[in-house]
Coordinates of C-alpha atoms (C1' of nucleotides) in Angstrom, one line a residue:
Chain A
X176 CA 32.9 -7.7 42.4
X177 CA 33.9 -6.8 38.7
X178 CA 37.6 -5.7 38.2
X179 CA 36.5 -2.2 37.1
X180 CA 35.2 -1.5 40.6
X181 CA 37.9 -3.0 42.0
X182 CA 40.3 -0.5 40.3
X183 CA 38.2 2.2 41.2
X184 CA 38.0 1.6 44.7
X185 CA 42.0 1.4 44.6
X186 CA 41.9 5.3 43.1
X187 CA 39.1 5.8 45.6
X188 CA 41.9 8.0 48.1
X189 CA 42.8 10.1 44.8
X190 CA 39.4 10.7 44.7
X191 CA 38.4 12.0 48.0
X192 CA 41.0 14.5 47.4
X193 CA 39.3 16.5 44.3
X194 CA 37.5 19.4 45.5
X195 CA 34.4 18.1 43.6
X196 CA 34.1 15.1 45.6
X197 CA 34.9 17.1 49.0
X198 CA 32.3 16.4 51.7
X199 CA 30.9 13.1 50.2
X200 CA 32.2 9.6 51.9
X201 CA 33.5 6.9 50.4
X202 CA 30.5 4.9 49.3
X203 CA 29.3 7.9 47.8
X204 CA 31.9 8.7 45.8
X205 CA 31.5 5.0 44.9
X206 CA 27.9 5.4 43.7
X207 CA 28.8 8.5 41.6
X208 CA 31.8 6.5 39.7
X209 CA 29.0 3.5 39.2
X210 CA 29.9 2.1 35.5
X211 CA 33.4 4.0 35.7
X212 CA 36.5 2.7 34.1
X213 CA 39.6 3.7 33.8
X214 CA 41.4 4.6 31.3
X215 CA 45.5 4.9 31.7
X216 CA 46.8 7.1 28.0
X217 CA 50.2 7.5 26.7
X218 CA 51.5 10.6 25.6
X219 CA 49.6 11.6 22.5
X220 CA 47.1 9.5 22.9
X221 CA 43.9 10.2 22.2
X222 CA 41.0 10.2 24.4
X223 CA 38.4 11.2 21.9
X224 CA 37.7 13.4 18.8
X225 CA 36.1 16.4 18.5
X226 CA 32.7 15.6 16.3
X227 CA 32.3 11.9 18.4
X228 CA 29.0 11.3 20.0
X229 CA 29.6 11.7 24.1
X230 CA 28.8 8.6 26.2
X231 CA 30.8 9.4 28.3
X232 CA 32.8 12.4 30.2
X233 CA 35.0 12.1 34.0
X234 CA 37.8 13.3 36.2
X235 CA 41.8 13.5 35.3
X236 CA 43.4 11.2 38.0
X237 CA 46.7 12.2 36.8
X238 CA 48.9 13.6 34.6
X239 CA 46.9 16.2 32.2
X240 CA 45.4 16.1 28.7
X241 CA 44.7 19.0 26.3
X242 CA 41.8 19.8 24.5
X243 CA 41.9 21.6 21.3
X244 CA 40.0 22.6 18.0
X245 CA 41.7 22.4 14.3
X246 CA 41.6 25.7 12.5
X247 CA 40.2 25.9 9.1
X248 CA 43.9 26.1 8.3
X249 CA 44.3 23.1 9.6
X250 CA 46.4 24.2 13.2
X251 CA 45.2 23.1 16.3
X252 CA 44.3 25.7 18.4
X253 CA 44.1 24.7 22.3
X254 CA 40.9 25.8 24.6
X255 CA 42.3 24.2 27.9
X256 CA 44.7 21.8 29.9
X257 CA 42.1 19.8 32.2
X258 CA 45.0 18.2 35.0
X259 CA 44.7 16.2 37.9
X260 CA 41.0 16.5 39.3
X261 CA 39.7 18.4 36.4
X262 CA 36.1 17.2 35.1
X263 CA 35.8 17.1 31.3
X264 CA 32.7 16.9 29.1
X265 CA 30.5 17.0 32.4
X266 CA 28.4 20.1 31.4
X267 CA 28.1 19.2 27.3
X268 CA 25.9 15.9 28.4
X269 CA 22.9 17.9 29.5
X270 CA 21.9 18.3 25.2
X271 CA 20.3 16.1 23.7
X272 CA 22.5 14.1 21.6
X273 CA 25.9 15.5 22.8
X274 CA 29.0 15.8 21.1
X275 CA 32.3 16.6 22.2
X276 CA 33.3 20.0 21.0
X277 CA 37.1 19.2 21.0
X278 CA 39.7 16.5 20.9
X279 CA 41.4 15.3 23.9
X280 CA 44.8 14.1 23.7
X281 CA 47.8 13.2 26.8
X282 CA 50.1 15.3 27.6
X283 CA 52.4 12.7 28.8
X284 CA 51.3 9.6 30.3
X285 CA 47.7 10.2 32.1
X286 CA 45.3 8.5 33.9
X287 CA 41.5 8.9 33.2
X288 CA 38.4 8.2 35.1
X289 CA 35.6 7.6 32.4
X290 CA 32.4 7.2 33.4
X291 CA 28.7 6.6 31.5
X292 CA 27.1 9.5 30.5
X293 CA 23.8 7.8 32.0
X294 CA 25.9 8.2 35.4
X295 CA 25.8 12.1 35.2
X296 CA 22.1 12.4 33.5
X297 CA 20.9 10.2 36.6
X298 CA 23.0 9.8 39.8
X299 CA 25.1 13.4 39.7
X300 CA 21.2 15.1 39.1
X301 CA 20.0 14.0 41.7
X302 CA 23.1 16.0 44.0
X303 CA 22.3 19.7 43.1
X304 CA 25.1 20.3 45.3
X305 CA 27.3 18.4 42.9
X306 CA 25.6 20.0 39.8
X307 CA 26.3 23.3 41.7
X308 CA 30.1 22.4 41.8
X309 CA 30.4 21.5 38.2
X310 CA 28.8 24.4 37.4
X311 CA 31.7 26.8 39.5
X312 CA 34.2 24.6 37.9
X313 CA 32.6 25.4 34.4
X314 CA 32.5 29.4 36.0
X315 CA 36.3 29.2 36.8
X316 CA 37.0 27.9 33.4
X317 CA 34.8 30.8 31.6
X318 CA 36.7 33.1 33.5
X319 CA 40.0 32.0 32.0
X320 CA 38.6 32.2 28.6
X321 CA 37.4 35.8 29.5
X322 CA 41.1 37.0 31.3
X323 CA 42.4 35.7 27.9
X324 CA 40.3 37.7 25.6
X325 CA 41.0 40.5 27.6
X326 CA 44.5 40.0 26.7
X327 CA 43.3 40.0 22.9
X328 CA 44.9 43.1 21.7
X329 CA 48.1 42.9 24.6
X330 CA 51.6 42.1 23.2
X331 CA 52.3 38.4 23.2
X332 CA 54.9 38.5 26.1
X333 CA 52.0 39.3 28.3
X334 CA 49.9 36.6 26.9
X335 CA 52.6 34.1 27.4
X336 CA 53.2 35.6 31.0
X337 CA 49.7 35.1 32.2
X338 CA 49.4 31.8 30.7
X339 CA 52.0 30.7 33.0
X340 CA 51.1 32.6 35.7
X341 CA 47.6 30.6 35.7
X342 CA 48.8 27.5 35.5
X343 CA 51.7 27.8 37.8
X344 CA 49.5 29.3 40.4
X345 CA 46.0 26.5 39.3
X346 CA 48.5 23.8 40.5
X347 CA 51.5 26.0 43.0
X348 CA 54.4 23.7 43.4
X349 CA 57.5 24.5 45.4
X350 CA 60.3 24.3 42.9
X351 CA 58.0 26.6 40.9
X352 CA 57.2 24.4 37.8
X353 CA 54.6 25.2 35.5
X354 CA 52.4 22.5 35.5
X355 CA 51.5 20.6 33.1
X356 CA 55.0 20.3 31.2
X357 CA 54.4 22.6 28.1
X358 CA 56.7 22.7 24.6
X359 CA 56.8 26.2 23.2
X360 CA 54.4 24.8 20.2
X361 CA 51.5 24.3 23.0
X362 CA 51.9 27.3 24.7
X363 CA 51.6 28.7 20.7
X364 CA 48.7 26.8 20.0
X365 CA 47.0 27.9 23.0
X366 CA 47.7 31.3 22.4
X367 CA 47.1 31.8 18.9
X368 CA 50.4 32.6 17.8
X369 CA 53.7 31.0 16.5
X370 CA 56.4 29.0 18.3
X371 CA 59.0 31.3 16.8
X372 CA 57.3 34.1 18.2
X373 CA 57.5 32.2 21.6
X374 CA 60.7 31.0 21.6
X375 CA 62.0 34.8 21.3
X376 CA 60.5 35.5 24.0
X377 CA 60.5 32.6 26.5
X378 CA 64.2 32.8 25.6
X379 CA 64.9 36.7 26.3
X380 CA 63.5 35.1 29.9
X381 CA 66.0 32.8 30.2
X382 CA 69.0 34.8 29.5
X383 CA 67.3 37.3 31.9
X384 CA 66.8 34.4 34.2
X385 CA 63.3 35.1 34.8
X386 CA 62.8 31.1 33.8
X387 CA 64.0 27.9 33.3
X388 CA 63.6 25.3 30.9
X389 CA 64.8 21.2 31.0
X390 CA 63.2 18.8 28.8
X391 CA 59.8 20.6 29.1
X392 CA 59.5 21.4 32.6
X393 CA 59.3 24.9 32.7
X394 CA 60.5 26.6 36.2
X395 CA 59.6 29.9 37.1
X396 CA 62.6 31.7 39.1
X397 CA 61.5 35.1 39.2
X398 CA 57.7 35.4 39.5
X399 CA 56.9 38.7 40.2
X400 CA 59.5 39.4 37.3
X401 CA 56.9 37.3 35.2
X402 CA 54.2 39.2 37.0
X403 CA 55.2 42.5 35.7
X404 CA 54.8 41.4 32.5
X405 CA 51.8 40.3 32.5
X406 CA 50.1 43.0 34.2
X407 CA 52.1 45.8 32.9
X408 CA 52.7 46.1 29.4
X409 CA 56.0 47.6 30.2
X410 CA 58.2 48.0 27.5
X411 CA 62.0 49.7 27.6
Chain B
X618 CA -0.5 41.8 45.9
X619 CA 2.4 43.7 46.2
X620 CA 2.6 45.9 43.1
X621 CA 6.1 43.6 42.0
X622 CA 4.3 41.3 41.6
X623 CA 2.0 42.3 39.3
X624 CA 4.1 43.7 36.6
X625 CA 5.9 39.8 36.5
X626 CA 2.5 38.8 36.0
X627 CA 2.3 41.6 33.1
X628 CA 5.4 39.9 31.8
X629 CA 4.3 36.1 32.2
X630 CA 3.5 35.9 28.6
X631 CA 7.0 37.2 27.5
X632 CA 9.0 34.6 30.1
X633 CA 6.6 31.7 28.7
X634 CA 8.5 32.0 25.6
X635 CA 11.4 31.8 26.7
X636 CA 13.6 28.7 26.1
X637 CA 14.4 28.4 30.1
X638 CA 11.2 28.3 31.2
X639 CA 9.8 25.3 28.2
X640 CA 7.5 23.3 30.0
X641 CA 6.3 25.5 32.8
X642 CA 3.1 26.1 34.3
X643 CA 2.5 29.7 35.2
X644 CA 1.9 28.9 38.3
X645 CA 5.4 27.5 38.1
X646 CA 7.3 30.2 36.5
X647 CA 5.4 32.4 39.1
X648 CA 7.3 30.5 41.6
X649 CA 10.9 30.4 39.9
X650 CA 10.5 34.5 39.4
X651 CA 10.1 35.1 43.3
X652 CA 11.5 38.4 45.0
X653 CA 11.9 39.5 41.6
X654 CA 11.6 42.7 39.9
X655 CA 11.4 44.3 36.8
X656 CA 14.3 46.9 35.5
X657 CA 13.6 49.2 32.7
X658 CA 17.3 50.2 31.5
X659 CA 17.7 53.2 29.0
X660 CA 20.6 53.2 26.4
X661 CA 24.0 52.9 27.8
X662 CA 22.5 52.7 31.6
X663 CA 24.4 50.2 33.6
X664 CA 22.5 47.5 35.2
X665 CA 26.0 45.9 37.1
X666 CA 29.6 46.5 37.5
X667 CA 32.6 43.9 37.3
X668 CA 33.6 43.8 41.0
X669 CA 29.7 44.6 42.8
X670 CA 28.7 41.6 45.1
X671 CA 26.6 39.3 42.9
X672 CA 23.3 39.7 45.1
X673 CA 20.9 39.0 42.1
X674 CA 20.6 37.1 38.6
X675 CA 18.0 37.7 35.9
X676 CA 16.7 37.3 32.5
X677 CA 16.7 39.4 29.3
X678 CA 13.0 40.9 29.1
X679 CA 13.6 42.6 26.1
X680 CA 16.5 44.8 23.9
X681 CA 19.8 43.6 25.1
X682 CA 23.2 44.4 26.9
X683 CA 26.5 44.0 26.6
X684 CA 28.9 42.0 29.1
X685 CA 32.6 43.6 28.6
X686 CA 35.2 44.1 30.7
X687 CA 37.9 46.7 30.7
X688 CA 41.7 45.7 29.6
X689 CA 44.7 47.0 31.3
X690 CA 44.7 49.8 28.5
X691 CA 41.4 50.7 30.1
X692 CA 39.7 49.6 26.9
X693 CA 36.7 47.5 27.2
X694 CA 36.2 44.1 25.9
X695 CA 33.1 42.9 25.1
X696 CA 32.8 39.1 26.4
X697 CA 29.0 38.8 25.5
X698 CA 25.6 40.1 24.0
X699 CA 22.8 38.6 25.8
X700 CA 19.0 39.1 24.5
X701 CA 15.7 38.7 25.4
X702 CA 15.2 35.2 27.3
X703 CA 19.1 34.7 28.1
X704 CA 20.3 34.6 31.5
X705 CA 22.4 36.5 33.2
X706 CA 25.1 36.2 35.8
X707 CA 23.0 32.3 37.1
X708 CA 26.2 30.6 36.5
X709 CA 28.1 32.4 39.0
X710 CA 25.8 32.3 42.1
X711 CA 27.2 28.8 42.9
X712 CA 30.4 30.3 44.3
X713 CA 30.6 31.9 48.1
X714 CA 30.9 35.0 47.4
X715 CA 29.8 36.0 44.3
X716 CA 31.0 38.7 42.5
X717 CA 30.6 40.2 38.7
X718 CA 33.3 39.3 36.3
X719 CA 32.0 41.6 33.7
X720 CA 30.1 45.3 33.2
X721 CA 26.7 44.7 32.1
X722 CA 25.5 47.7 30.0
X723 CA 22.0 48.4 28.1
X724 CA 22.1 48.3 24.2
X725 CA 19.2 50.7 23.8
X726 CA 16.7 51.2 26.1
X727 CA 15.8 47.1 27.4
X728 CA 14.0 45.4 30.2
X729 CA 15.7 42.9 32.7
X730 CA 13.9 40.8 35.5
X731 CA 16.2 40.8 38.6
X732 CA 15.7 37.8 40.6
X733 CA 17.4 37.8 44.0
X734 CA 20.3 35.0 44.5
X735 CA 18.7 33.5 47.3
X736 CA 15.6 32.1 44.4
X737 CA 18.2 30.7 42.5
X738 CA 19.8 28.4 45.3
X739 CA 16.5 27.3 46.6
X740 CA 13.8 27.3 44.2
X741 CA 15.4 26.5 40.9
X742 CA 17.9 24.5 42.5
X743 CA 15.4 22.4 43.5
X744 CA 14.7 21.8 39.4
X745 CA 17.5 19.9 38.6
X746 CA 15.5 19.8 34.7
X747 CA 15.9 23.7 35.1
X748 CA 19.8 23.5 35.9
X749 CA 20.8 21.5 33.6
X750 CA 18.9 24.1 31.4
X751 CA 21.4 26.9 32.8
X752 CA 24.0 24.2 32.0
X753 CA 23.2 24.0 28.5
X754 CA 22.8 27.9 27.7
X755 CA 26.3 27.9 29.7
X756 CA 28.0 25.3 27.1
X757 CA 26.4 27.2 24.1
X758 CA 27.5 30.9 25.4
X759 CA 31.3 28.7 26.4
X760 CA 31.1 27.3 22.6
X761 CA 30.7 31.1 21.0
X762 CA 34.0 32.2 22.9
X763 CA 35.5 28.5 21.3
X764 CA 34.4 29.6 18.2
X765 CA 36.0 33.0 18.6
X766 CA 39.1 31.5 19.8
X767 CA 39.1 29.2 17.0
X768 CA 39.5 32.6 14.9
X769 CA 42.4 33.9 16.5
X770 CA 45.0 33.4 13.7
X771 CA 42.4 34.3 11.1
X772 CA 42.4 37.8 8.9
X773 CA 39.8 40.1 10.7
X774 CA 37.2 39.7 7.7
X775 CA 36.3 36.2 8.8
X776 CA 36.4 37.2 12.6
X777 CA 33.9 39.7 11.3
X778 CA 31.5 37.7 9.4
X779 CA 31.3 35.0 12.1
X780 CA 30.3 37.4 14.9
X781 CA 27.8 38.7 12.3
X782 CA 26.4 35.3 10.8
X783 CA 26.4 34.0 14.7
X784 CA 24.2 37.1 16.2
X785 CA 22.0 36.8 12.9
X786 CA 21.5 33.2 13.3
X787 CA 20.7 33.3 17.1
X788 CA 17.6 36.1 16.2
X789 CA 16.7 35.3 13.3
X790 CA 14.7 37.9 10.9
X791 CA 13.0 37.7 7.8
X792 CA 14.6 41.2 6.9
X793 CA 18.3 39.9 7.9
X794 CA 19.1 42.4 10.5
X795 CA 21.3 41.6 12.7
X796 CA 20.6 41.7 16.6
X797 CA 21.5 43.3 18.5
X798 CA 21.7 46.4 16.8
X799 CA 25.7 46.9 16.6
X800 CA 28.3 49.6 16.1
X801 CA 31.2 49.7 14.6
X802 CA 33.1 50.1 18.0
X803 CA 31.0 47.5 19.5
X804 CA 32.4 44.6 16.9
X805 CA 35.4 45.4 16.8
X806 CA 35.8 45.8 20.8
X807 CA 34.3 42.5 20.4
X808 CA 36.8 41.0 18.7
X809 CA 39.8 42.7 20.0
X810 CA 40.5 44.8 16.9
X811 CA 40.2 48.5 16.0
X812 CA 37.0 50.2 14.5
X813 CA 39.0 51.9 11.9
X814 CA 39.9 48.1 10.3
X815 CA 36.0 46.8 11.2
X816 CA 34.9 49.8 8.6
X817 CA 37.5 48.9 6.1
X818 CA 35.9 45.8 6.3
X819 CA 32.5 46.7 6.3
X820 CA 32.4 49.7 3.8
X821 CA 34.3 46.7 1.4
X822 CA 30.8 44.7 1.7
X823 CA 28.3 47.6 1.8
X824 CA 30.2 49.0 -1.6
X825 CA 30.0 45.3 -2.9
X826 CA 26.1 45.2 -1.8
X827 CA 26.5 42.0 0.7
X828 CA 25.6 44.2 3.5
X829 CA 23.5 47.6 4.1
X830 CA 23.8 49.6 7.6
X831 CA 20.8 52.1 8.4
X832 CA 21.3 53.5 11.9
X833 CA 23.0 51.0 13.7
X834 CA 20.8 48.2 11.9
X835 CA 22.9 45.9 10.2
X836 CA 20.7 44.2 7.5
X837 CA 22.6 41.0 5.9
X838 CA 21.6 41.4 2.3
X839 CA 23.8 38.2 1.0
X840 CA 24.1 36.4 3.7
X841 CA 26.0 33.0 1.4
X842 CA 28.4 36.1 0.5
X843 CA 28.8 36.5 4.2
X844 CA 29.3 33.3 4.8
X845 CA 31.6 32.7 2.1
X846 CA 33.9 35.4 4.3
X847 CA 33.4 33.2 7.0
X848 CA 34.6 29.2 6.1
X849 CA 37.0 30.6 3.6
X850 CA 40.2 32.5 4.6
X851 CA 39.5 33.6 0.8
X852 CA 41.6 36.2 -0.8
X853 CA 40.9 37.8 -3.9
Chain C
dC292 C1' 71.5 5.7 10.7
dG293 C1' 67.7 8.0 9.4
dC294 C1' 63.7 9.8 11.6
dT295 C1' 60.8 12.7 14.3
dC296 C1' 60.6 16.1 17.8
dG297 C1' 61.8 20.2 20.4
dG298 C1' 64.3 24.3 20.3
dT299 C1' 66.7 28.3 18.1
dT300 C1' 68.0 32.2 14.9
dG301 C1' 67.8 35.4 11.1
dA302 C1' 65.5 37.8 7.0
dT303 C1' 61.4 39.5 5.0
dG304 C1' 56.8 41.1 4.5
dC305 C1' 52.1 42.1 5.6
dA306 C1' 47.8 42.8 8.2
dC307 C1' 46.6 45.6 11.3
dA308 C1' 47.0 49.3 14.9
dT309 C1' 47.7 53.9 15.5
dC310 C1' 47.4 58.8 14.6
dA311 C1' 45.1 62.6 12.5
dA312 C1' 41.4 65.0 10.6
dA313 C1' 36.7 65.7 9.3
dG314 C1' 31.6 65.5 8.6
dG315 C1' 26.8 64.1 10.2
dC316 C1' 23.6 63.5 13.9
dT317 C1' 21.5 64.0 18.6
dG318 C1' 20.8 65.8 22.7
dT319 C1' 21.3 69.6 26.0
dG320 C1' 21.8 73.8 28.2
dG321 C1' 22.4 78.7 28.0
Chain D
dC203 C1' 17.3 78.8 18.8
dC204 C1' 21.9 78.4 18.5
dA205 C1' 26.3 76.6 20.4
dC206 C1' 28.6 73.0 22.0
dA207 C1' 29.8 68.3 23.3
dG208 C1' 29.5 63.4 22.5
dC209 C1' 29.0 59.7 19.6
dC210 C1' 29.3 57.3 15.2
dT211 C1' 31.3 56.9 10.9
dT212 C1' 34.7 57.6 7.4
dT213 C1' 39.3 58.2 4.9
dG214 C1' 44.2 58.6 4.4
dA215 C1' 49.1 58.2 5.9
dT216 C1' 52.4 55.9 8.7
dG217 C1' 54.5 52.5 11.5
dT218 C1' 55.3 47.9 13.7
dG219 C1' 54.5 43.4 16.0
dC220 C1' 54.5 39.2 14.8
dA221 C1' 53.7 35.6 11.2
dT222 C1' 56.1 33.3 7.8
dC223 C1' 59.8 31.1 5.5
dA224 C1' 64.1 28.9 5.6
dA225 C1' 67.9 26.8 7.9
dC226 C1' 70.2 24.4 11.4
dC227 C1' 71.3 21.8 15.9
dG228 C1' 70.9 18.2 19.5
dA229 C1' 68.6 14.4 21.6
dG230 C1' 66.1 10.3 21.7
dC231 C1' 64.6 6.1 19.2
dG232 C1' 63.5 2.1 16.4

DNA sequence: CGCTCGGTTGATGCACATCAAAGGCTGTGG
DNA sequence: CCACAGCCTTTGATGTGCATCAACCGAGCG
């Protein structure tokens, strides 16, 4: 037994927990990671670049990544934070001669699951079930696209509330961190506006103690005083 | 043969064309378009509602619609403008309960083939070919709203001339008109702005010759001009 | 000790939204 | 056949949310 397989088998209990491997046993989930390797990152690093041929896509194991586009400015903007379970560059692989529409990059230090792109074209086609799944998690991630275009002419402060809202509630967590760990530049870039812009208002939260901030982690105190803002544009 | 029937065999030229359906006996298609039946929409008619149980799927006969979706302001926003041969609503029929994300309304009077959800997870989930087809028009309609988000930062000319140069390129037309026909609203609750700027914008081209509007018809008249608007966050 | 990185604050300006008003065009009902 | 209501377009005046620019601070790090 190579030592890739070896190392998958040992994330093999992470796996069976990701809702797109629910319902399938072990050896299944085996035969749907065949040529897999993984790939542990470091904060900042990159996974791949937007414009490279895709071999390859796979599943977070943990820790998150984000993937963004540069401007023709030259700013990055950010499309989506794919974290633990998350497949990426599953449903580009279907063209022709694919290639990745965005950069990937850690947030933090992240484990990845890469596997062949051969693997998808071959062993996930033959599971409609599984194609089925990739396509809802595609549909989920259109919808979040959509709920942020809605948002397209809404003051910032309700962007930035509904941006954490999502991601607090995509991965719910007792102490009631927003997860992943976001600076004030990301949540910018993912907005499409400027950190200063952010700061004023992330920081009228604290002092209101709607939030929380230390060394990244964000921690929501007051959620449904978050919640009004993002689904009232109430002003006073 | 009941009478449906017939008028999809009417129509079996038309869906031959189509993209989705490359590689198809009739016989085949026949098969893929069970249950289904053929809408005729008038101008502004609604063929679904954000919120209705998503009990059917279809594809584009002919004219198009618009998918939008009303903000908090109880504004719409237009999330998409699908033509003749796109699909509609496929993606989301994977999920348990399917319901509408978005209004779909007719852009002058247009044709639609309703196909009933249940076709979609038998027969053409049998295709896997076919739903990795669905996949792929899924990944191009994700990459527009990329493209759009991409824009965010930008000055609403170039917003402008990329919706514009991305509609003309997907129809293409030896007279450079741009389909679907358009108003003013329409772009500009397309990209989140106000139809007073949009016309700024546009009379600015119209008076400098790039572009000529005749009764909703948008005819590109220089379309490097357009495009120039469009890579270039120029400023004169 | 200089460097980069994340956060913060204030001053200034502009690209748009918003409001207001008006004209053409189409369909519709009295 | 006219009146009226909607819809689309246009133009001008006014206001403002947020980008931008410019500094500065503390913390971690090689």
């Amino acid at each position: 037994m190579r030592p890739q397989t070896e190392a998958i088998e040992a994330a093999l209990n992470e796996l069976a927990e990701f809702s797109i491997f629910q319902g399938k046993s072990r050896e299944q989930i085996l035969a749907l990671c065949e040529g897999g390797q993984i790939v542990a990152c470091a904060h900042r690093e990159c996974l791949f670049q937007m414009g490279d041929e895709a071999t390859f896509f796979g599943i977070v194991l943990s820790g998150a990544f984000k993937l963004s586009r540069p401007s023709l400015e030259g700013e990055d903007v950010i499309m989506h934070f794919p974290t633990a379970g998350d497949l990426v560059a599953a449903f580009i692989l279907t063209q022709p001669k694919p290639v990745f529409p965005v950069t990937a990059t850690a947030m933090g230090s992240s484990r990845f699951l890469k596997l062949p792109k051969e693997t998808y074209l071959t062993s996930w086609k033959a599971h409609p079930e599984l194609i089925f799944k990739v396509q809802e998690m595609l549909a989920t991630r259109m919808s979040i696209l959509h709920d942020q275009k809605v948002l397209s002419k809404a003051p910032l402060s309700q962007k930035v509330a509904v941006l954490l809202m999502t991601l607090f509630k995509k991965n719910p967590n007792d102490l009631g961190f927003v997860n992943p760990p976001l600076t004030r530049k990301e949540i910018a870039e993912s907005l499409g506006s400027s950190v200063e812009s952010v700061i004023r208002i992330m920081s009228d939260w604290s002092k209101q103690g709607f939030i929380r901030t230390e060394d990244l982690q964000i921690q929501i105190l007051r959620p449904e005083k978050i919640l009004e803002q993002a689904t009232f544009s109430a002003k006073s």
